[in-house]
């Protein structure tokens, strides 16, 4: 399942010479996948829905580009499985000119910050199991001749043995997550440091929460590098405007309220106008109980359907952008009897019995 994938060849000291790619050309087929939140089964269902993996969970998506908009972590107990799964798919896709792009959500940032409010007991146990094997690996490295000094660094170095107010029953799990996700931690550096925080693919801008003019002025490459350097421990602080606070890139909800009248379309239009070639912003973060939908003349497309059992256990849906067919929603909702596709502009079918607010977003068909 990816446990024994060889480690990446790029270390934190190499990141300056390997900047994260921020702008990608328009692919023939583009798939956008929303928040996964520790639900491995639903994650695989989303990829299968888009025809990206086969029955053996191997990549079969050819040259498709996939963007997963963050929030792999928290609310579920299979976070590591998803992280390894996504890395495995990245490698398989690259061999056939495909591309899997993963992004930082607010929950990735929270875990690097040591904020574990949304961690589950199962999530703590998964990391305790991982830490046991990680430490075994370190002990084996110490027996090997020729390895660099410090290659088997103590996982828990510098982490206190107790924390005020923390239940002793979960203390070991908390210490393990701190060790794994702290800046330059083995999990944060191996997985989260590869994530973009903003990415542009063709005429679509991807972000977890949303972008304001100040974020565009900051520069997308600067955003990605500053967040990456902080995760790798190369930078002690990261700007609050980027990853903390309700107006930051990973927390913003100005364009994702389910009521269209509460979305700031004028700001969105201004932001997109300042990004060359951008037609739409695609975001997660805010659960859309009506499914994937678009507001502000489809300039804002919201793709978090709460599919994780730790959220609303929503039915998996993904967004497809095809060079020939345009934008479609691929859904596992059994109410759509005529296939798995839906149009962002379609009106709700009368026979589905869906009660939608008059000022709500356009329902997909």
CSV table of C-alpha atoms in Angstrom, one decimal:
chain,number,residue,atom,x,y,z
A,1,UNK,CA,0.0,0.0,0.0
A,2,UNK,CA,3.0,2.3,-0.3
A,3,UNK,CA,4.6,1.8,3.1
A,4,UNK,CA,7.9,0.7,1.5
A,5,UNK,CA,8.0,3.4,-1.3
A,6,UNK,CA,11.6,4.6,-1.5
A,7,UNK,CA,12.1,8.0,0.0
A,8,UNK,CA,12.3,11.1,-2.2
A,9,UNK,CA,15.7,12.1,-3.5
A,10,UNK,CA,15.1,15.8,-2.7
A,11,UNK,CA,15.8,16.9,0.8
A,12,UNK,CA,15.1,20.2,2.6
A,13,UNK,CA,18.6,21.5,1.7
A,14,UNK,CA,17.8,20.9,-2.0
A,15,UNK,CA,14.4,22.8,-2.1
A,16,UNK,CA,15.9,26.1,-3.1
A,17,UNK,CA,17.2,24.6,-6.3
A,18,UNK,CA,14.0,22.7,-6.9
A,19,UNK,CA,11.2,25.3,-6.7
A,20,UNK,CA,7.6,24.2,-6.8
A,21,UNK,CA,5.9,24.5,-10.2
A,22,UNK,CA,3.1,27.0,-9.9
A,23,UNK,CA,1.7,27.3,-13.5
A,24,UNK,CA,0.9,24.3,-15.7
A,25,UNK,CA,-0.3,24.3,-19.3
A,26,UNK,CA,-3.8,23.3,-20.1
A,27,UNK,CA,-4.1,19.5,-20.3
A,28,UNK,CA,-6.5,17.6,-22.6
A,29,UNK,CA,-8.3,16.4,-19.5
A,30,UNK,CA,-8.3,17.9,-16.0
A,31,UNK,CA,-9.9,16.4,-12.8
A,32,UNK,CA,-10.4,18.3,-9.6
A,33,UNK,CA,-11.0,16.5,-6.3
A,34,UNK,CA,-12.1,18.1,-3.1
A,35,UNK,CA,-11.4,17.4,0.6
A,36,UNK,CA,-10.7,13.8,1.6
A,37,UNK,CA,-10.3,14.1,5.4
A,38,UNK,CA,-8.8,10.7,6.3
A,39,UNK,CA,-11.3,8.5,4.4
A,40,UNK,CA,-9.3,6.2,2.2
A,41,UNK,CA,-12.2,4.3,0.7
A,42,UNK,CA,-14.0,7.4,-0.4
A,43,UNK,CA,-10.7,8.8,-1.7
A,44,UNK,CA,-10.3,5.7,-4.0
A,45,UNK,CA,-14.0,6.0,-5.0
A,46,UNK,CA,-13.4,9.5,-6.2
A,47,UNK,CA,-10.4,8.5,-8.3
A,48,UNK,CA,-12.3,5.5,-9.7
A,49,UNK,CA,-15.3,7.7,-10.5
A,50,UNK,CA,-13.0,9.8,-12.7
A,51,UNK,CA,-11.5,6.7,-14.4
A,52,UNK,CA,-8.1,7.3,-12.9
A,53,UNK,CA,-7.4,4.0,-11.1
A,54,UNK,CA,-8.2,0.4,-11.9
A,55,UNK,CA,-9.6,-2.3,-9.7
A,56,UNK,CA,-6.1,-2.8,-8.3
A,57,UNK,CA,-5.8,0.9,-7.4
A,58,UNK,CA,-3.2,1.4,-10.1
A,59,UNK,CA,-3.1,4.6,-12.2
A,60,UNK,CA,-5.0,4.1,-15.5
A,61,UNK,CA,-5.7,7.8,-16.2
A,62,UNK,CA,-3.2,8.2,-19.0
A,63,UNK,CA,-2.1,11.8,-19.5
A,64,UNK,CA,-4.9,13.3,-17.3
A,65,UNK,CA,-3.9,16.0,-14.8
A,66,UNK,CA,-5.5,15.7,-11.3
A,67,UNK,CA,-5.6,18.5,-8.7
A,68,UNK,CA,-6.5,17.5,-5.1
A,69,UNK,CA,-7.2,20.8,-3.3
A,70,UNK,CA,-6.0,19.8,0.2
A,71,UNK,CA,-7.5,18.7,3.5
A,72,UNK,CA,-6.3,15.1,3.4
A,73,UNK,CA,-5.7,15.3,7.1
A,74,UNK,CA,-8.0,15.2,10.2
A,75,UNK,CA,-11.6,13.9,10.8
A,76,UNK,CA,-10.6,10.3,9.7
A,77,UNK,CA,-8.2,7.5,10.7
A,78,UNK,CA,-6.6,6.7,7.3
A,79,UNK,CA,-4.6,9.9,6.7
A,80,UNK,CA,-1.2,8.2,6.1
A,81,UNK,CA,-2.8,5.7,3.8
A,82,UNK,CA,-4.1,8.5,1.6
A,83,UNK,CA,-0.7,10.4,1.7
A,84,UNK,CA,1.2,7.3,0.5
A,85,UNK,CA,-1.6,6.5,-2.0
A,86,UNK,CA,-1.3,9.9,-3.6
A,87,UNK,CA,2.5,9.7,-3.7
A,88,UNK,CA,2.2,6.3,-5.4
A,89,UNK,CA,-0.2,7.7,-8.0
A,90,UNK,CA,2.1,10.6,-8.6
A,91,UNK,CA,4.9,8.2,-9.6
A,92,UNK,CA,2.7,6.0,-11.7
A,93,UNK,CA,1.1,8.9,-13.5
A,94,UNK,CA,4.4,10.6,-14.3
A,95,UNK,CA,5.5,7.5,-16.2
A,96,UNK,CA,2.7,8.0,-18.8
A,97,UNK,CA,2.7,11.8,-18.9
A,98,UNK,CA,0.0,12.1,-16.3
A,99,UNK,CA,0.2,14.5,-13.4
A,100,UNK,CA,-1.2,14.4,-9.8
A,101,UNK,CA,-1.0,17.8,-8.0
A,102,UNK,CA,-1.6,17.9,-4.3
A,103,UNK,CA,-2.3,21.1,-2.3
A,104,UNK,CA,-2.2,22.4,1.2
A,105,UNK,CA,-5.5,22.9,3.0
A,106,UNK,CA,-6.1,24.6,6.3
A,107,UNK,CA,-5.9,21.2,8.0
A,108,UNK,CA,-2.4,20.5,6.7
A,109,UNK,CA,-1.3,23.9,8.1
A,110,UNK,CA,-3.0,23.2,11.4
A,111,UNK,CA,-1.1,19.9,11.8
A,112,UNK,CA,2.3,21.5,11.1
A,113,UNK,CA,1.3,24.1,13.6
A,114,UNK,CA,0.5,21.4,16.2
A,115,UNK,CA,-3.2,22.2,16.2
A,116,UNK,CA,-4.9,18.8,16.6
A,117,UNK,CA,-8.4,19.8,17.4
A,118,UNK,CA,-9.9,17.7,14.6
A,119,UNK,CA,-7.7,14.6,14.9
A,120,UNK,CA,-9.6,11.3,15.7
A,121,UNK,CA,-8.6,8.5,18.0
A,122,UNK,CA,-8.1,6.4,14.9
A,123,UNK,CA,-5.9,9.0,13.4
A,124,UNK,CA,-3.7,9.0,16.6
A,125,UNK,CA,-3.4,5.3,16.5
A,126,UNK,CA,-2.4,5.2,12.8
A,127,UNK,CA,0.5,7.5,13.6
A,128,UNK,CA,1.5,5.6,16.6
A,129,UNK,CA,1.7,2.5,14.4
A,130,UNK,CA,3.7,4.4,11.8
A,131,UNK,CA,6.1,5.7,14.5
A,132,UNK,CA,6.8,2.2,15.8
A,133,UNK,CA,7.9,1.1,12.3
A,134,UNK,CA,9.8,4.4,11.7
A,135,UNK,CA,11.8,3.8,14.9
A,136,UNK,CA,12.5,0.2,13.9
A,137,UNK,CA,13.9,1.6,10.6
A,138,UNK,CA,16.1,4.0,12.5
A,139,UNK,CA,17.4,1.2,14.7
A,140,UNK,CA,18.3,-0.8,11.6
A,141,UNK,CA,20.1,2.2,10.0
A,142,UNK,CA,22.3,2.4,13.0
A,143,UNK,CA,23.6,-1.1,12.3
A,144,UNK,CA,24.5,-0.2,8.7
A,145,UNK,CA,28.1,0.8,7.8
A,146,UNK,CA,28.6,3.7,5.5
A,147,UNK,CA,25.5,5.7,6.3
A,148,UNK,CA,25.8,9.4,7.1
A,149,UNK,CA,25.8,10.5,10.7
A,150,UNK,CA,22.5,11.7,11.8
A,151,UNK,CA,20.5,9.7,9.3
A,152,UNK,CA,18.8,7.9,12.2
A,153,UNK,CA,17.8,11.0,14.2
A,154,UNK,CA,15.6,10.5,17.2
A,155,UNK,CA,12.0,11.0,16.0
A,156,UNK,CA,11.0,12.5,19.4
A,157,UNK,CA,14.0,14.7,20.0
A,158,UNK,CA,12.9,17.9,21.8
A,159,UNK,CA,9.3,16.9,22.3
A,160,UNK,CA,8.1,17.0,26.0
A,161,UNK,CA,6.9,13.9,27.7
A,162,UNK,CA,3.7,15.6,29.0
A,163,UNK,CA,1.5,18.5,28.1
A,164,UNK,CA,-0.7,20.4,30.5
A,165,UNK,CA,-4.4,19.5,30.0
A,166,UNK,CA,-3.7,16.6,27.6
A,167,UNK,CA,-5.4,13.3,28.5
A,168,UNK,CA,-2.7,10.7,29.2
A,169,UNK,CA,-4.5,8.2,27.1
A,170,UNK,CA,-3.8,10.2,23.9
A,171,UNK,CA,-0.4,11.6,24.9
A,172,UNK,CA,1.6,9.2,22.9
A,173,UNK,CA,-0.5,9.8,19.8
A,174,UNK,CA,-0.1,13.6,20.3
A,175,UNK,CA,3.6,13.4,20.7
A,176,UNK,CA,3.8,11.2,17.5
A,177,UNK,CA,1.9,13.7,15.4
A,178,UNK,CA,4.0,16.5,16.6
A,179,UNK,CA,7.1,14.6,15.7
A,180,UNK,CA,5.7,13.7,12.3
A,181,UNK,CA,4.3,17.1,11.3
A,182,UNK,CA,6.4,19.7,12.9
A,183,UNK,CA,8.5,21.7,10.5
A,184,UNK,CA,11.1,19.4,9.0
A,185,UNK,CA,9.3,16.4,10.5
A,186,UNK,CA,9.5,13.2,8.4
A,187,UNK,CA,5.9,13.3,7.3
A,188,UNK,CA,5.7,17.1,6.7
A,189,UNK,CA,8.9,17.1,4.7
A,190,UNK,CA,8.1,14.0,2.7
A,191,UNK,CA,4.6,14.8,1.8
A,192,UNK,CA,3.4,18.3,2.7
A,193,UNK,CA,6.5,20.0,1.4
A,194,UNK,CA,5.6,18.8,-2.1
A,195,UNK,CA,2.2,20.5,-1.9
A,196,UNK,CA,1.4,23.7,-3.7
A,197,UNK,CA,-0.7,26.3,-1.9
A,198,UNK,CA,-1.8,28.1,-5.1
A,199,UNK,CA,-1.7,26.5,-8.6
A,200,UNK,CA,-2.8,27.6,-12.0
A,201,UNK,CA,-3.6,24.9,-14.6
A,202,UNK,CA,-4.6,26.3,-18.0
A,203,UNK,CA,-7.4,28.8,-17.3
A,204,UNK,CA,-8.3,27.5,-13.8
A,205,UNK,CA,-6.9,28.8,-10.6
A,206,UNK,CA,-6.8,26.2,-7.8
A,207,UNK,CA,-6.8,27.1,-4.1
A,208,UNK,CA,-8.2,25.5,-0.9
A,209,UNK,CA,-10.1,28.5,0.4
A,210,UNK,CA,-9.8,31.4,-1.9
A,211,UNK,CA,-7.7,34.3,-3.1
A,212,UNK,CA,-7.9,38.0,-2.4
A,213,UNK,CA,-6.0,40.8,-4.3
A,214,UNK,CA,-3.3,40.9,-1.6
A,215,UNK,CA,-2.5,37.3,-2.3
A,216,UNK,CA,-2.2,37.9,-6.1
A,217,UNK,CA,0.1,40.9,-5.3
A,218,UNK,CA,2.3,38.7,-3.1
A,219,UNK,CA,3.0,36.5,-6.1
A,220,UNK,CA,2.0,32.8,-6.4
A,221,UNK,CA,5.5,31.5,-6.6
A,222,UNK,CA,6.4,33.5,-3.5
A,223,UNK,CA,3.4,32.0,-1.7
A,224,UNK,CA,4.3,28.4,-2.6
A,225,UNK,CA,8.0,28.8,-1.7
A,226,UNK,CA,7.3,30.6,1.6
A,227,UNK,CA,4.9,27.9,2.8
A,228,UNK,CA,7.1,25.1,1.6
A,229,UNK,CA,10.2,26.6,3.3
A,230,UNK,CA,8.3,26.9,6.6
A,231,UNK,CA,7.1,23.3,6.4
A,232,UNK,CA,10.7,22.2,5.7
A,233,UNK,CA,12.0,24.1,8.7
A,234,UNK,CA,14.0,26.5,6.5
A,235,UNK,CA,11.9,29.5,7.6
A,236,UNK,CA,10.8,30.1,11.1
A,237,UNK,CA,7.6,31.9,10.3
A,238,UNK,CA,5.1,32.1,7.5
A,239,UNK,CA,2.9,35.2,6.8
A,240,UNK,CA,-0.5,35.1,8.6
A,241,UNK,CA,-2.1,36.4,5.4
A,242,UNK,CA,-1.1,33.2,3.6
A,243,UNK,CA,-2.2,30.4,5.9
A,244,UNK,CA,-3.8,31.8,9.1
A,245,UNK,CA,-6.9,33.8,9.8
A,246,UNK,CA,-10.2,33.9,8.0
A,247,UNK,CA,-8.9,36.0,5.1
A,248,UNK,CA,-5.9,33.7,4.4
A,249,UNK,CA,-5.6,31.5,1.3
A,250,UNK,CA,-6.6,28.3,3.1
A,251,UNK,CA,-9.3,29.7,5.3
A,252,UNK,CA,-11.2,32.1,3.1
A,253,UNK,CA,-14.9,31.5,2.5
A,254,UNK,CA,-16.0,34.7,0.6
A,255,UNK,CA,-16.7,32.7,-2.5
A,256,UNK,CA,-17.9,29.4,-1.1
A,257,UNK,CA,-21.1,30.2,0.9
A,258,UNK,CA,-23.9,28.0,-0.3
A,259,UNK,CA,-26.1,31.0,-0.7
A,260,UNK,CA,-25.1,32.8,-3.9
A,261,UNK,CA,-26.1,36.2,-2.6
A,262,UNK,CA,-23.5,35.9,0.2
A,263,UNK,CA,-20.6,35.3,-2.2
A,264,UNK,CA,-18.4,38.3,-3.0
A,265,UNK,CA,-18.6,38.1,-6.8
A,266,UNK,CA,-17.2,41.5,-7.4
A,267,UNK,CA,-14.0,40.7,-5.5
A,268,UNK,CA,-13.7,37.4,-7.3
A,269,UNK,CA,-14.1,39.0,-10.7
A,270,UNK,CA,-11.4,41.5,-9.8
A,271,UNK,CA,-9.0,38.8,-8.6
A,272,UNK,CA,-9.4,36.7,-11.8
A,273,UNK,CA,-8.9,39.8,-13.9
A,274,UNK,CA,-5.5,40.2,-12.4
A,275,UNK,CA,-4.4,36.6,-13.2
A,276,UNK,CA,-3.5,36.3,-16.9
A,277,UNK,CA,-5.8,33.9,-18.7
A,278,UNK,CA,-7.8,32.9,-15.6
A,279,UNK,CA,-11.5,32.2,-16.1
A,280,UNK,CA,-12.4,30.5,-12.8
A,281,UNK,CA,-11.3,29.8,-9.3
A,282,UNK,CA,-11.8,26.2,-8.1
A,283,UNK,CA,-11.8,25.7,-4.3
A,284,UNK,CA,-12.7,23.2,-1.5
A,285,UNK,CA,-12.8,24.0,2.3
A,286,UNK,CA,-16.6,24.6,2.6
A,287,UNK,CA,-18.9,21.6,2.3
A,288,UNK,CA,-21.5,22.0,-0.5
A,289,UNK,CA,-24.5,19.9,0.6
A,290,UNK,CA,-26.0,20.3,-2.9
A,291,UNK,CA,-22.9,18.8,-4.5
A,292,UNK,CA,-20.3,20.5,-6.7
A,293,UNK,CA,-21.7,23.8,-8.0
A,294,UNK,CA,-20.7,27.1,-9.5
A,295,UNK,CA,-21.7,30.7,-8.6
A,296,UNK,CA,-20.7,34.1,-9.9
A,297,UNK,CA,-21.4,32.9,-13.5
A,298,UNK,CA,-19.3,29.8,-12.8
A,299,UNK,CA,-16.2,31.9,-11.9
A,300,UNK,CA,-16.2,30.2,-8.5
A,301,UNK,CA,-16.6,26.4,-8.5
A,302,UNK,CA,-16.9,24.7,-5.2
A,303,UNK,CA,-15.9,21.1,-5.0
A,304,UNK,CA,-15.9,20.0,-1.4
A,305,UNK,CA,-18.8,17.7,-1.1
A,306,UNK,CA,-18.0,16.4,2.4
A,307,UNK,CA,-17.4,12.9,1.2
A,308,UNK,CA,-15.5,11.7,4.2
A,309,UNK,CA,-17.4,9.7,6.9
A,310,UNK,CA,-15.8,12.2,9.3
A,311,UNK,CA,-17.7,15.1,7.6
A,312,UNK,CA,-21.2,14.5,6.1
A,313,UNK,CA,-20.4,11.2,4.5
A,314,UNK,CA,-21.4,12.7,1.1
A,315,UNK,CA,-21.5,10.9,-2.1
A,316,UNK,CA,-18.2,11.3,-4.1
A,317,UNK,CA,-18.2,13.8,-6.9
A,318,UNK,CA,-15.3,15.2,-8.9
A,319,UNK,CA,-15.0,18.0,-11.5
A,320,UNK,CA,-13.9,17.3,-15.0
A,321,UNK,CA,-12.6,19.9,-17.4
A,322,UNK,CA,-12.2,18.4,-20.9
A,323,UNK,CA,-10.7,20.3,-23.7
A,324,UNK,CA,-13.5,19.2,-26.1
A,325,UNK,CA,-16.4,18.6,-23.7
A,326,UNK,CA,-16.0,21.5,-21.3
A,327,UNK,CA,-16.9,21.4,-17.6
A,328,UNK,CA,-18.8,18.5,-16.2
A,329,UNK,CA,-19.5,17.0,-12.8
A,330,UNK,CA,-18.9,13.3,-12.4
A,331,UNK,CA,-21.1,12.0,-9.6
A,332,UNK,CA,-21.9,8.7,-7.8
A,333,UNK,CA,-25.3,10.0,-6.9
A,334,UNK,CA,-27.9,7.4,-7.9
A,335,UNK,CA,-30.5,10.0,-8.5
A,336,UNK,CA,-28.8,10.9,-11.8
A,337,UNK,CA,-30.1,7.9,-13.8
A,338,UNK,CA,-28.8,8.9,-17.2
A,339,UNK,CA,-25.1,8.6,-16.4
A,340,UNK,CA,-22.4,10.1,-14.2
A,341,UNK,CA,-22.1,13.5,-15.8
A,342,UNK,CA,-23.8,16.7,-14.9
A,343,UNK,CA,-23.6,20.3,-16.2
A,344,UNK,CA,-22.8,23.2,-14.0
A,345,UNK,CA,-25.4,25.3,-15.8
A,346,UNK,CA,-28.2,22.7,-15.7
A,347,UNK,CA,-31.4,23.4,-13.8
A,348,UNK,CA,-32.5,20.9,-11.1
A,349,UNK,CA,-34.7,18.1,-12.4
A,350,UNK,CA,-38.3,18.3,-11.2
A,351,UNK,CA,-38.5,14.6,-10.6
A,352,UNK,CA,-35.6,14.5,-8.1
A,353,UNK,CA,-37.6,16.2,-5.4
A,354,UNK,CA,-34.7,18.5,-4.4
A,355,UNK,CA,-35.7,21.5,-2.4
A,356,UNK,CA,-33.2,24.2,-3.2
A,357,UNK,CA,-33.2,27.7,-1.8
A,358,UNK,CA,-34.2,30.3,-4.4
A,359,UNK,CA,-31.0,32.2,-4.0
A,360,UNK,CA,-28.8,29.1,-3.7
A,361,UNK,CA,-26.1,28.1,-6.2
A,362,UNK,CA,-26.9,26.5,-9.5
A,363,UNK,CA,-27.6,22.8,-9.0
A,364,UNK,CA,-25.7,20.3,-11.1
A,365,UNK,CA,-27.7,17.9,-13.2
